[in-house]
Amino acid sequence: MRVIDGGVVAPKGFKANGYKEGKYGVAIIISEKEAVGAGTFTTNKVVAHPVILSRELIKNKDKFRAIVANSGNANCFTKNGMEDAKEMQKLVAELFNINENEVLVASTGVIGRKMDMNIIKDRINKVYNLIKEGNSSINAAKAIMTTDTKPKEIAVEFEVNGKTVRVGGIAKGAGMIAPNMLHATMLCFITTDIEIDKKSLTNILQKVVDKTFNNISVDGDTSTNDTVFILANGLSGVKYEECREEFENALLYVCRELAKMIVKDGEGATKFMEVVVKGAKTEEDAVKASKAIVNSLLVKTAVFGGDPNWGRIVAAVGYSGADFNPDIVDVILSNYEDEVYLVKDGIPLADEGTEELKKAEEIMKSDEIKIVVDLKMGEFENVCYGCDLSYEYVRINAEYTT
């Protein structure tokens, strides 16, 4: 498998572009032929209109041609929001001469505000004209940004019997990212030219989302608009049955890298945090403990302040609900070049004046921090990704609608 350029337009038969002016943007991705589609969505009980629309489409239909997404307005908890989502769908269908029910819709932005459809229509028309002129995955990625500071895209390819299969993706997300969901945690659109059936694609996507996007945390909030779409148009000429492991690894890599990009671009983030919980009695325990640590506000603020406060880490494991014996646990801190035991066999080592504490304080100055907790209760492991919580996060969200 190789990382390549191109993002969502790297797979054969896909076109994309985007346009953003001010806070309002639109991205469109289209396949030259029908593509098998699958998706995962927010579990918030307050659900945006495009989520309701697209969730129903994916439930009842196998194949699609396009994705349209806007930034600047979530189209959620507002009057006539469904009509606005369907109007986006209809306009894209008319422009590209496809059926309305072949268009998936997503939105991101402020909740509870009526969407200005004149602006959205203008952006859709502009993107249509841009796609006629050429492809730009990076423009599409930029168009869906809200508080993001950088666009997020990636693509990979691998060979099967002399043929090339590609997987590409774009994503947005910097705030309202929580790991306590059964489905997606932001907006992510993935394309691939593999030939695959709806059931297999749905199962693989859910498994990969659980391992990646469901294991990240910026602020612990669950958005109303969270969506992951994947379209597979089969134009590589390679069937999924010929390369099950290779395809799943490629999709996992794309989603994991996009998930990391989201976390590193978290609102106000200054540090990236990887949390590994191993030695858990069950998979559920590993997930509970790792998510409790990565989502702990006290751990996040300690990381921001450069404080190797292992007590906050252990406390998070303690309230996570995982089976846990504090008398045997190990807690290790690393910056990927150096590491130190904060706790070994349940015994604190990083006390005041110790070499371990000095080393830990140096490690905490790094931009990327790894926390490893070994529960020594079994064989299960889970990895989560997160970021610190800074003063800048408060400023961004205090001023979000203004």
PDB file of N, CA and C in Angstrom, residues 310 314 324-332 341-349 372-376:
ATOM      1  N   TRP A 310      -0.313  11.669  36.843  1.00  0.00           N
ATOM      2  CA  TRP A 310      -0.789  10.310  36.648  1.00  0.00           C
ATOM      3  C   TRP A 310      -2.024  10.006  37.492  1.00  0.00           C
ATOM      4  N   VAL A 314      -5.231   7.606  36.342  1.00  0.00           N
ATOM      5  CA  VAL A 314      -5.721   6.463  37.112  1.00  0.00           C
ATOM      6  C   VAL A 314      -7.162   6.699  37.565  1.00  0.00           C
ATOM      7  N   PHE A 324     -10.639  -3.266  37.117  1.00  0.00           N
ATOM      8  CA  PHE A 324      -9.369  -2.563  37.322  1.00  0.00           C
ATOM      9  C   PHE A 324      -8.879  -2.766  38.749  1.00  0.00           C
ATOM     10  N   ASN A 325      -7.605  -3.152  38.867  1.00  0.00           N
ATOM     11  CA  ASN A 325      -6.977  -3.303  40.179  1.00  0.00           C
ATOM     12  C   ASN A 325      -5.820  -2.305  40.260  1.00  0.00           C
ATOM     13  N   PRO A 326      -5.974  -1.222  41.016  1.00  0.00           N
ATOM     14  CA  PRO A 326      -4.924  -0.195  41.074  1.00  0.00           C
ATOM     15  C   PRO A 326      -3.622  -0.695  41.699  1.00  0.00           C
ATOM     16  N   ASP A 327      -3.639  -1.850  42.342  1.00  0.00           N
ATOM     17  CA  ASP A 327      -2.430  -2.370  43.000  1.00  0.00           C
ATOM     18  C   ASP A 327      -1.458  -3.031  42.030  1.00  0.00           C
ATOM     19  N   ILE A 328      -1.899  -3.246  40.776  1.00  0.00           N
ATOM     20  CA  ILE A 328      -1.007  -3.926  39.821  1.00  0.00           C
ATOM     21  C   ILE A 328      -0.792  -3.126  38.534  1.00  0.00           C
ATOM     22  N   VAL A 329      -1.423  -1.980  38.406  1.00  0.00           N
ATOM     23  CA  VAL A 329      -1.421  -1.237  37.145  1.00  0.00           C
ATOM     24  C   VAL A 329      -0.063  -0.594  36.852  1.00  0.00           C
ATOM     25  N   ASP A 330       0.258  -0.468  35.546  1.00  0.00           N
ATOM     26  CA  ASP A 330       1.402   0.320  35.082  1.00  0.00           C
ATOM     27  C   ASP A 330       0.874   1.540  34.319  1.00  0.00           C
ATOM     28  N   VAL A 331       1.526   2.683  34.491  1.00  0.00           N
ATOM     29  CA  VAL A 331       1.224   3.880  33.708  1.00  0.00           C
ATOM     30  C   VAL A 331       2.532   4.398  33.138  1.00  0.00           C
ATOM     31  N   ILE A 332       2.598   4.483  31.817  1.00  0.00           N
ATOM     32  CA  ILE A 332       3.829   4.869  31.119  1.00  0.00           C
ATOM     33  C   ILE A 332       3.559   6.116  30.284  1.00  0.00           C
ATOM     34  N   TYR A 341       8.184   5.289  33.333  1.00  0.00           N
ATOM     35  CA  TYR A 341       7.104   4.741  34.144  1.00  0.00           C
ATOM     36  C   TYR A 341       6.702   5.769  35.199  1.00  0.00           C
ATOM     37  N   LEU A 342       5.441   6.161  35.182  1.00  0.00           N
ATOM     38  CA  LEU A 342       4.905   6.995  36.254  1.00  0.00           C
ATOM     39  C   LEU A 342       4.457   6.123  37.419  1.00  0.00           C
ATOM     40  N   VAL A 343       3.887   4.951  37.066  1.00  0.00           N
ATOM     41  CA  VAL A 343       3.446   3.960  38.051  1.00  0.00           C
ATOM     42  C   VAL A 343       3.890   2.594  37.552  1.00  0.00           C
ATOM     43  N   LYS A 344       4.454   1.771  38.433  1.00  0.00           N
ATOM     44  CA  LYS A 344       4.904   0.433  38.072  1.00  0.00           C
ATOM     45  C   LYS A 344       4.392  -0.562  39.108  1.00  0.00           C
ATOM     46  N   ASP A 345       3.611  -1.549  38.647  1.00  0.00           N
ATOM     47  CA  ASP A 345       3.030  -2.560  39.544  1.00  0.00           C
ATOM     48  C   ASP A 345       2.251  -1.910  40.680  1.00  0.00           C
ATOM     49  N   GLY A 346       1.534  -0.839  40.352  1.00  0.00           N
ATOM     50  CA  GLY A 346       0.712  -0.159  41.349  1.00  0.00           C
ATOM     51  C   GLY A 346       1.466   0.777  42.263  1.00  0.00           C
ATOM     52  N   ILE A 347       2.776   0.895  42.080  1.00  0.00           N
ATOM     53  CA  ILE A 347       3.601   1.749  42.943  1.00  0.00           C
ATOM     54  C   ILE A 347       3.969   3.035  42.206  1.00  0.00           C
ATOM     55  N   PRO A 348       3.600   4.203  42.746  1.00  0.00           N
ATOM     56  CA  PRO A 348       3.964   5.473  42.104  1.00  0.00           C
ATOM     57  C   PRO A 348       5.478   5.683  42.124  1.00  0.00           C
ATOM     58  N   LEU A 349       6.039   6.001  40.967  1.00  0.00           N
ATOM     59  CA  LEU A 349       7.478   6.248  40.867  1.00  0.00           C
ATOM     60  C   LEU A 349       7.794   7.732  40.666  1.00  0.00           C
ATOM     61  N   VAL A 372       0.332   5.155  28.084  1.00  0.00           N
ATOM     62  CA  VAL A 372       0.062   3.714  28.047  1.00  0.00           C
ATOM     63  C   VAL A 372      -0.327   3.256  29.451  1.00  0.00           C
ATOM     64  N   VAL A 373      -1.477   2.601  29.543  1.00  0.00           N
ATOM     65  CA  VAL A 373      -1.926   2.034  30.806  1.00  0.00           C
ATOM     66  C   VAL A 373      -2.075   0.527  30.621  1.00  0.00           C
ATOM     67  N   ASP A 374      -1.326  -0.239  31.393  1.00  0.00           N
ATOM     68  CA  ASP A 374      -1.406  -1.696  31.361  1.00  0.00           C
ATOM     69  C   ASP A 374      -2.177  -2.157  32.586  1.00  0.00           C
ATOM     70  N   LEU A 375      -3.405  -2.656  32.353  1.00  0.00           N
ATOM     71  CA  LEU A 375      -4.260  -3.085  33.467  1.00  0.00           C
ATOM     72  C   LEU A 375      -3.848  -4.439  34.030  1.00  0.00           C
ATOM     73  N   LYS A 376      -3.147  -5.240  33.220  1.00  0.00           N
ATOM     74  CA  LYS A 376      -2.675  -6.576  33.632  1.00  0.00           C
ATOM     75  C   LYS A 376      -3.815  -7.471  34.105  1.00  0.00           C
TER      76      LYS A 376
END
